[in-house]
Coordinates of C-alpha atoms in Angstrom, one line a residue:
X1 CA 2.1 -24.0 -16.0
X2 CA 2.2 -20.3 -17.0
X3 CA 5.3 -18.1 -17.2
X4 CA 6.7 -16.9 -13.9
X5 CA 5.7 -13.3 -13.2
X6 CA 8.0 -10.8 -11.6
X7 CA 7.2 -10.4 -7.9
X8 CA 5.7 -7.2 -6.5
X9 CA 8.3 -5.4 -4.4
X10 CA 7.4 -4.0 -1.0
X11 CA 10.1 -1.8 0.6
X12 CA 10.4 -1.3 4.3
X13 CA 12.2 1.9 5.3
X14 CA 14.5 1.4 8.3
X15 CA 14.8 4.9 9.6
X16 CA 16.5 6.0 12.9
X17 CA 14.4 4.7 15.9
X18 CA 12.2 2.4 13.8
X19 CA 10.8 -0.5 15.8
X20 CA 12.7 -3.5 14.4
X21 CA 10.0 -5.9 15.7
X22 CA 7.6 -4.3 13.2
X23 CA 10.1 -4.5 10.4
X24 CA 10.6 -8.2 11.0
X25 CA 6.9 -8.8 11.6
X26 CA 6.0 -7.2 8.3
X27 CA 8.7 -9.2 6.6
X28 CA 7.3 -12.4 8.1
X29 CA 3.7 -11.5 7.2
X30 CA 4.5 -11.0 3.6
X31 CA 6.6 -14.1 3.3
X32 CA 3.8 -16.1 5.0
X33 CA 1.4 -14.7 2.4
X34 CA 3.7 -15.9 -0.3
X35 CA 3.7 -19.4 1.1
X36 CA 0.0 -19.5 1.4
X37 CA -0.5 -18.1 -2.1
X38 CA 1.9 -20.7 -3.6
X39 CA 0.1 -23.5 -1.8
X40 CA -3.1 -22.5 -3.6
X41 CA -1.3 -22.0 -6.9
X42 CA 2.3 -22.7 -7.8
X43 CA 2.1 -19.9 -10.4
X44 CA 0.7 -17.3 -7.9
X45 CA 2.1 -13.8 -7.9
X46 CA 4.7 -13.3 -5.1
X47 CA 5.8 -10.4 -2.9
X48 CA 9.4 -9.4 -2.8
X49 CA 10.4 -7.8 0.5
X50 CA 13.3 -5.3 0.7
X51 CA 14.7 -3.2 3.5
X52 CA 16.1 0.3 2.9
X53 CA 18.4 2.5 4.9
X54 CA 20.3 5.8 4.6
X55 CA 24.0 5.3 3.8
X56 CA 26.2 8.2 4.8
X57 CA 29.0 7.2 2.4
X58 CA 26.9 7.5 -0.7
X59 CA 24.4 10.0 0.7
X60 CA 21.5 8.0 -0.5
X61 CA 19.0 5.3 0.5
X62 CA 20.2 1.8 -0.3
X63 CA 18.7 -1.7 0.0
X64 CA 20.1 -3.7 2.9
X65 CA 17.9 -6.8 2.6
X66 CA 16.2 -8.6 -0.2
X67 CA 13.9 -11.7 0.3
X68 CA 14.3 -12.6 -3.4
X69 CA 17.7 -11.3 -4.7
X70 CA 17.6 -10.4 -8.3
X71 CA 18.9 -7.5 -10.5
X72 CA 17.1 -4.2 -10.1
X73 CA 15.0 -2.5 -7.5
X74 CA 11.7 -0.6 -7.8
X75 CA 9.3 -0.9 -4.8
X76 CA 5.7 -0.7 -5.9
X77 CA 4.9 0.0 -2.2
X78 CA 7.0 1.5 0.5
X79 CA 6.1 1.2 4.2
X80 CA 7.4 3.4 7.1
X81 CA 7.0 1.2 10.2
X82 CA 6.3 2.5 13.7
X83 CA 8.5 3.7 16.5
X84 CA 8.0 3.4 20.3
X85 CA 10.1 6.4 21.0
X86 CA 9.7 10.1 20.3
X87 CA 8.8 11.1 16.7
X88 CA 11.8 11.4 14.5
X89 CA 13.3 14.9 14.4
X90 CA 12.8 16.8 11.1
X91 CA 16.5 17.0 10.4
X92 CA 16.8 13.2 10.8
X93 CA 13.7 12.6 8.5
X94 CA 14.8 15.0 5.8
X95 CA 17.3 12.7 4.0
X96 CA 14.5 10.2 3.3
X97 CA 12.1 12.8 1.9
X98 CA 13.6 13.0 -1.6
X99 CA 13.8 9.3 -2.0
X100 CA 10.2 8.8 -0.9
X101 CA 9.0 11.6 -3.3
X102 CA 10.9 9.9 -6.1
X103 CA 9.3 6.5 -5.4
X104 CA 5.8 8.1 -5.2
X105 CA 6.4 10.0 -8.5
X106 CA 7.4 6.6 -10.1
X107 CA 4.0 5.2 -9.0
X108 CA 4.7 3.6 -5.7
X109 CA 2.1 3.5 -3.0
X110 CA 3.4 4.9 0.3
X111 CA 2.2 3.7 3.7
X112 CA 3.0 4.7 7.3
X113 CA 2.3 3.1 10.7
X114 CA 2.0 5.1 13.9
X115 CA 4.9 7.6 14.2
X116 CA 6.1 6.6 10.7
X117 CA 3.7 9.3 9.6
X118 CA 6.3 11.9 10.7
X119 CA 8.7 10.6 8.1
X120 CA 6.0 10.4 5.4
X121 CA 4.8 13.9 6.2
X122 CA 8.3 15.3 5.7
X123 CA 7.8 14.7 1.9
X124 CA 4.9 17.2 1.8
X125 CA 2.7 14.6 0.1
X126 CA 0.3 14.6 3.1
X127 CA -0.4 18.3 2.7
X128 CA -4.1 18.9 2.3
X129 CA -4.9 15.2 2.6
X130 CA -6.6 13.1 5.3
X131 CA -4.2 11.0 7.4
X132 CA -4.0 9.2 10.7
X133 CA -1.4 8.4 13.3
X134 CA -1.3 7.0 16.8
X135 CA -3.5 9.0 19.2
X136 CA -0.5 9.7 21.4
X137 CA 1.3 11.5 18.5
X138 CA -1.8 13.3 17.2
X139 CA -1.1 16.8 18.7
X140 CA 2.6 16.6 17.8
X141 CA 1.9 15.7 14.2
X142 CA -0.7 18.5 13.9
X143 CA 1.7 21.1 15.3
X144 CA 4.6 20.1 13.1
X145 CA 2.4 19.6 9.9
X146 CA -0.7 21.8 10.2
X147 CA -1.6 21.3 6.6
X148 CA -2.5 17.6 7.2
X149 CA -6.2 16.9 7.6
X150 CA -5.6 14.7 10.6
X151 CA -8.2 12.2 11.7
X152 CA -6.6 10.2 14.6
X153 CA -10.0 8.5 15.3
X154 CA -9.4 6.1 12.4
X155 CA -7.2 3.1 12.6
X156 CA -6.4 3.0 8.8
X157 CA -7.0 5.6 6.1
X158 CA -6.6 4.2 2.6
X159 CA -6.4 7.1 0.2
X160 CA -5.3 5.1 -2.8
X161 CA -1.7 6.1 -3.4
X162 CA -1.1 6.8 0.3
X163 CA -2.2 4.7 3.3
X164 CA -1.7 5.7 6.9
X165 CA -2.3 3.5 9.9
X166 CA -2.7 4.7 13.5
X167 CA -2.0 2.2 16.2
X168 CA 1.4 0.8 16.9
X169 CA 0.2 -2.7 16.0
X170 CA -1.6 -1.4 13.0
X171 CA 1.3 -2.7 10.9
X172 CA -0.7 -5.9 10.7
X173 CA -3.7 -4.1 9.3
X174 CA -1.6 -2.2 6.8
X175 CA 0.3 -5.4 5.8
X176 CA -2.9 -7.4 5.3
X177 CA -4.4 -4.5 3.3
X178 CA -1.4 -4.7 0.9
X179 CA -1.7 -8.5 0.7
X180 CA -5.3 -8.1 -0.2
X181 CA -4.4 -5.6 -3.0
X182 CA -1.7 -7.8 -4.5
X183 CA -2.6 -11.4 -3.7
X184 CA -6.3 -11.1 -3.2
X185 CA -8.8 -11.4 -0.3
X186 CA -8.6 -15.2 0.0
X187 CA -4.8 -15.1 0.7
X188 CA -5.3 -12.1 3.0
X189 CA -7.9 -13.9 5.1
X190 CA -5.8 -17.1 5.3
X191 CA -2.8 -15.0 6.3
X192 CA -4.8 -13.3 9.1
X193 CA -6.2 -16.6 10.3
X194 CA -2.7 -18.2 10.4
X195 CA -1.4 -15.2 12.4
X196 CA -4.4 -15.2 14.7
X197 CA -5.1 -11.6 14.0
X198 CA -8.3 -9.9 12.9
X199 CA -8.3 -9.0 9.2
X200 CA -8.9 -5.3 8.4
X201 CA -12.6 -4.7 8.7
X202 CA -13.0 -3.2 5.3
X203 CA -11.5 -6.2 3.6
X204 CA -13.9 -8.6 5.2
X205 CA -16.7 -7.1 3.2
X206 CA -17.9 -8.2 -0.1
X207 CA -17.4 -4.7 -1.6
X208 CA -13.7 -3.8 -1.6
X209 CA -12.4 -0.2 -1.8
X210 CA -11.2 1.4 -5.0
X211 CA -7.5 0.8 -5.5
X212 CA -6.4 2.8 -8.5
X213 CA -3.7 1.5 -10.9
X214 CA -0.6 3.7 -10.2
X215 CA 2.4 1.7 -11.5
X216 CA 1.6 2.1 -15.2
X217 CA 4.6 4.2 -16.0
X218 CA 2.8 7.2 -17.6
X219 CA 4.1 10.1 -15.6
X220 CA 1.6 12.6 -17.1
X221 CA -1.3 10.5 -16.2
X222 CA 0.1 9.7 -12.7
X223 CA 0.4 13.4 -12.1
X224 CA -3.3 13.8 -12.8
X225 CA -4.2 10.8 -10.6
X226 CA -2.3 12.4 -7.7
X227 CA -4.0 15.7 -8.3
X228 CA -7.5 14.0 -8.4
X229 CA -6.8 12.1 -5.3
X230 CA -5.8 15.2 -3.4
X231 CA -8.9 17.1 -4.6
X232 CA -11.3 14.2 -4.0
X233 CA -12.1 14.5 -7.8
X234 CA -14.3 17.5 -7.0
X235 CA -15.0 20.3 -9.5
X236 CA -12.8 18.8 -12.2
X237 CA -13.5 18.7 -15.9
X238 CA -11.9 16.9 -18.8
X239 CA -10.3 20.2 -19.9
X240 CA -8.8 20.8 -16.5
X241 CA -7.4 17.2 -16.3
X242 CA -5.9 17.4 -19.8
X243 CA -4.4 20.8 -18.9
X244 CA -2.9 19.4 -15.8
X245 CA -1.3 16.6 -17.8
X246 CA -0.1 19.1 -20.5
X247 CA -1.8 17.0 -23.1
X248 CA -4.4 17.6 -25.9
X249 CA -7.8 16.3 -24.7
X250 CA -8.1 13.4 -27.2
X251 CA -4.5 12.3 -26.4
X252 CA -5.2 12.6 -22.7
X253 CA -8.4 10.4 -22.9
X254 CA -6.5 7.7 -24.8
X255 CA -3.6 7.6 -22.4
X256 CA -5.7 7.9 -19.3
X257 CA -7.8 4.9 -20.2
X258 CA -4.7 2.9 -21.3
X259 CA -3.0 3.7 -18.0
X260 CA -5.9 3.2 -15.5
X261 CA -8.3 1.0 -17.3
X262 CA -11.1 3.6 -16.8
X263 CA -12.4 6.7 -18.5
X264 CA -11.7 9.9 -16.6
X265 CA -15.4 10.2 -15.7
X266 CA -15.5 6.6 -14.4
X267 CA -12.3 7.2 -12.4
X268 CA -13.7 10.3 -10.7
X269 CA -16.9 8.5 -9.9
X270 CA -14.9 5.7 -8.2
X271 CA -12.9 8.2 -6.1
X272 CA -16.1 10.1 -5.0
X273 CA -17.9 6.9 -4.1
X274 CA -14.9 5.8 -2.1
X275 CA -15.1 9.0 -0.1
X276 CA -18.9 8.5 0.3
X277 CA -18.5 4.9 1.5
X278 CA -16.2 6.1 4.3
X279 CA -18.7 8.7 5.4
X280 CA -21.5 6.3 5.3
X281 CA -19.5 3.9 7.5
X282 CA -18.3 6.4 10.1
X283 CA -20.6 9.4 10.2
X284 CA -24.3 10.1 10.8
X285 CA -24.6 12.7 8.0
X286 CA -27.6 12.4 5.8
X287 CA -27.2 10.8 2.4
X288 CA -28.0 14.0 0.7
X289 CA -25.3 15.8 2.7
X290 CA -22.7 13.2 1.8
X291 CA -23.7 13.5 -1.8
X292 CA -23.0 17.2 -1.7
X293 CA -19.8 16.7 0.3
X294 CA -18.3 14.4 -2.3
X295 CA -19.2 16.7 -5.2
X296 CA -22.7 15.7 -6.4
X297 CA -25.2 18.5 -6.8
X298 CA -28.0 16.0 -7.5
X299 CA -28.4 13.4 -4.7
X300 CA -30.5 11.3 -7.0
X301 CA -27.6 11.0 -9.5
X302 CA -25.3 10.2 -6.6
X303 CA -27.6 7.3 -5.5
X304 CA -27.5 5.8 -9.0
X305 CA -23.7 6.0 -9.3
X306 CA -23.2 4.6 -5.8
X307 CA -25.5 1.7 -6.5
X308 CA -23.9 0.9 -9.8
X309 CA -20.4 0.9 -8.4
X310 CA -21.0 -0.9 -5.0
X311 CA -24.1 -3.0 -5.8
X312 CA -26.0 -1.4 -2.9
X313 CA -28.0 1.8 -2.5
X314 CA -26.4 4.2 0.1
X315 CA -29.0 3.4 2.8
X316 CA -28.5 -0.3 2.5
X317 CA -24.8 0.2 2.5
X318 CA -24.9 2.2 5.8
X319 CA -27.2 -0.4 7.4
X320 CA -24.8 -3.2 6.5
X321 CA -21.4 -1.5 7.2
X322 CA -22.0 1.5 9.4
X323 CA -20.1 1.6 12.6

């Protein structure tokens, strides 16, 4: 048997008005995934589930539940569950914003479900980025945070370091998506089957979305990754990336590959292809138009890159996975 690996911590933020059924449901989903993973392999990676709440006495967010008590906390992923009531007021959400920004800056993936998007948006991290929420909260979110590129027609938007889910029960989709990221598609499918819920549509496909490595600990590279994600990797050069990281180009190249496992050019290609896949699935735009939209001046080059990364040419991908 191999040496035990530290579990991957997923934090659930218990903010005012949060739906406790979703908090408990996500906790059960992740613990079920652990059980199914361990049945397949005793050495399987595990998920550690923690709950976090604001404490007035210390004026900070503290852990209030831990499925696997051990020293030290550091959520690799933080989820803001839904609420059935009115969206949280800005003044009530503000205390959580600094903590969430700090977790994100440390490499954590942030996720929201339904009206949890209002808490996430208070951090400013959704500004200029595509996000979703429940259709009933669409107008309220757009009015409060007009800089968000809101697409409430989508159930889940996976933008790498930030994932937003729309429907109230979409906590199952978001939870299964994170299980797929950490424990793999087999455990995710088994978890969905046991719970009698449909697995997220994207994860049923052979070609999984690009999930960039964010918890590598290199703050300069993480800053560039967040910048690339927000820009969709459009109109970027090696020089501009190195400048954004405040590093000399050769040093940046070495550290970027060590941190992400990819060269900067390959990383940008994966981000662009991820955006293109989404457009092929959900729009009727021509393939040439999609190529231009994601940053390729030459549609022929786009087709070659797309086929190399996904294993399908764009037309075949649309025929197979288009809505």
